[in-house]
CSV table of C-alpha atoms in Angstrom, one decimal:
chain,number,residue,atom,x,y,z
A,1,UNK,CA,3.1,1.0,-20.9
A,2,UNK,CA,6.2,0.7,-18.7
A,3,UNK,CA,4.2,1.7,-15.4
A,4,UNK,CA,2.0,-1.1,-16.7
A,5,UNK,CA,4.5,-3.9,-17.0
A,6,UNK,CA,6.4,-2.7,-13.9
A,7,UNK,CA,3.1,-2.6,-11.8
A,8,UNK,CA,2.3,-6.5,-13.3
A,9,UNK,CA,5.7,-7.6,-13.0
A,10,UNK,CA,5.9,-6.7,-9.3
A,11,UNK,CA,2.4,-8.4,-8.4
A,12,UNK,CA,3.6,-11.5,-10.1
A,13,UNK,CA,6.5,-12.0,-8.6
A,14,UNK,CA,5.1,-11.3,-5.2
A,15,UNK,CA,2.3,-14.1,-5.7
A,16,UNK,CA,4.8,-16.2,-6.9
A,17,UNK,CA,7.1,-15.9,-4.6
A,18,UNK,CA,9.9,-14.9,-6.2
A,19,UNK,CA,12.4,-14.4,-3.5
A,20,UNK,CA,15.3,-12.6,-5.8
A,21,UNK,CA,12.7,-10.4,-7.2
A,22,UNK,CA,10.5,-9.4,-4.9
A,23,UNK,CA,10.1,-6.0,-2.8
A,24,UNK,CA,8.8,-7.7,0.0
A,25,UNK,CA,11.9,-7.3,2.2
A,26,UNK,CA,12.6,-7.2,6.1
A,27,UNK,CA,12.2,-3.6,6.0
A,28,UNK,CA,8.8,-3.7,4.8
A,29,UNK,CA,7.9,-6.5,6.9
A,30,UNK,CA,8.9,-4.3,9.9
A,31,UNK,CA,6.5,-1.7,8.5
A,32,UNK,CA,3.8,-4.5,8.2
A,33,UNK,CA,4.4,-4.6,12.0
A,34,UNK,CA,4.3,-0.8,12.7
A,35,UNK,CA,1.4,0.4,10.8
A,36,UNK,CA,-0.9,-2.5,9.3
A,37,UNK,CA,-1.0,-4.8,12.5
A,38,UNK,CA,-1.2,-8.4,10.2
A,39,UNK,CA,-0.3,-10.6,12.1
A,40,UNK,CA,0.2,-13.3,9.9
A,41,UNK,CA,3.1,-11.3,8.1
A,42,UNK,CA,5.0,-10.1,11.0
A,43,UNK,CA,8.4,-11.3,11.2
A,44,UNK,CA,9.2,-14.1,13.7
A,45,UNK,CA,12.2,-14.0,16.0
A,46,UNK,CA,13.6,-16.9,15.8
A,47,UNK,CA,16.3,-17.1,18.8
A,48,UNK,CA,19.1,-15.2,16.8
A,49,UNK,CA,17.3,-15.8,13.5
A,50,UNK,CA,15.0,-13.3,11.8
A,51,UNK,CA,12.5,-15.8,10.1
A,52,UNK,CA,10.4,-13.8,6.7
A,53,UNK,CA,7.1,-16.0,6.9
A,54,UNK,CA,5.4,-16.7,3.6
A,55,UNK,CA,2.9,-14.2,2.6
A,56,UNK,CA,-1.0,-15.9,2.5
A,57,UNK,CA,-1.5,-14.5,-0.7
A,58,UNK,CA,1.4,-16.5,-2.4
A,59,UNK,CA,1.1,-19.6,-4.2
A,60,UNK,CA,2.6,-22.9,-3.0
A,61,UNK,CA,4.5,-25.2,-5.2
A,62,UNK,CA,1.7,-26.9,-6.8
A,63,UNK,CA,0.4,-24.2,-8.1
A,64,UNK,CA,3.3,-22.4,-9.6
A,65,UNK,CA,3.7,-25.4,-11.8
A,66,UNK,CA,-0.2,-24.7,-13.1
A,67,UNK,CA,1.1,-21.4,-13.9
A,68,UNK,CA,4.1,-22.3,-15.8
A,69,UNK,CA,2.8,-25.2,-17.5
């Protein structure tokens, strides 16, 4: 039951972008970088600034609200 709710709990707060919850860390993104070669979830060097770009799969805004509400 717990590997259940853990597993769900993760997904969800990845999709909704949950950014004090989420396991989807600079570290990872590195990894992303390394091994997967997405290009659309590489991190972007930003002069001195490490920029995390928003995953595709995560919902905007508008969405969320749906969710909630």
């Amino acid at each position: 039951m717990h590997i259940k709710k853990n597993m769900f709990e993760n997904i969800f707060n990845v999709v909704m972008d949950m950014k004090w919850k989420k396991k989807n860390n600079i570290k990872a993104r590195m990894d992303i970088s390394l091994f997967c070669h997405h290009k659309n979830m590489e991190l972007v060097y930003d002069g001195s600034w490490v920029v995390n770009p928003k995953a595709s799969f995560a919902l905007d805004m508008n969405v969320q609200l749906f969710v909630y509400y």
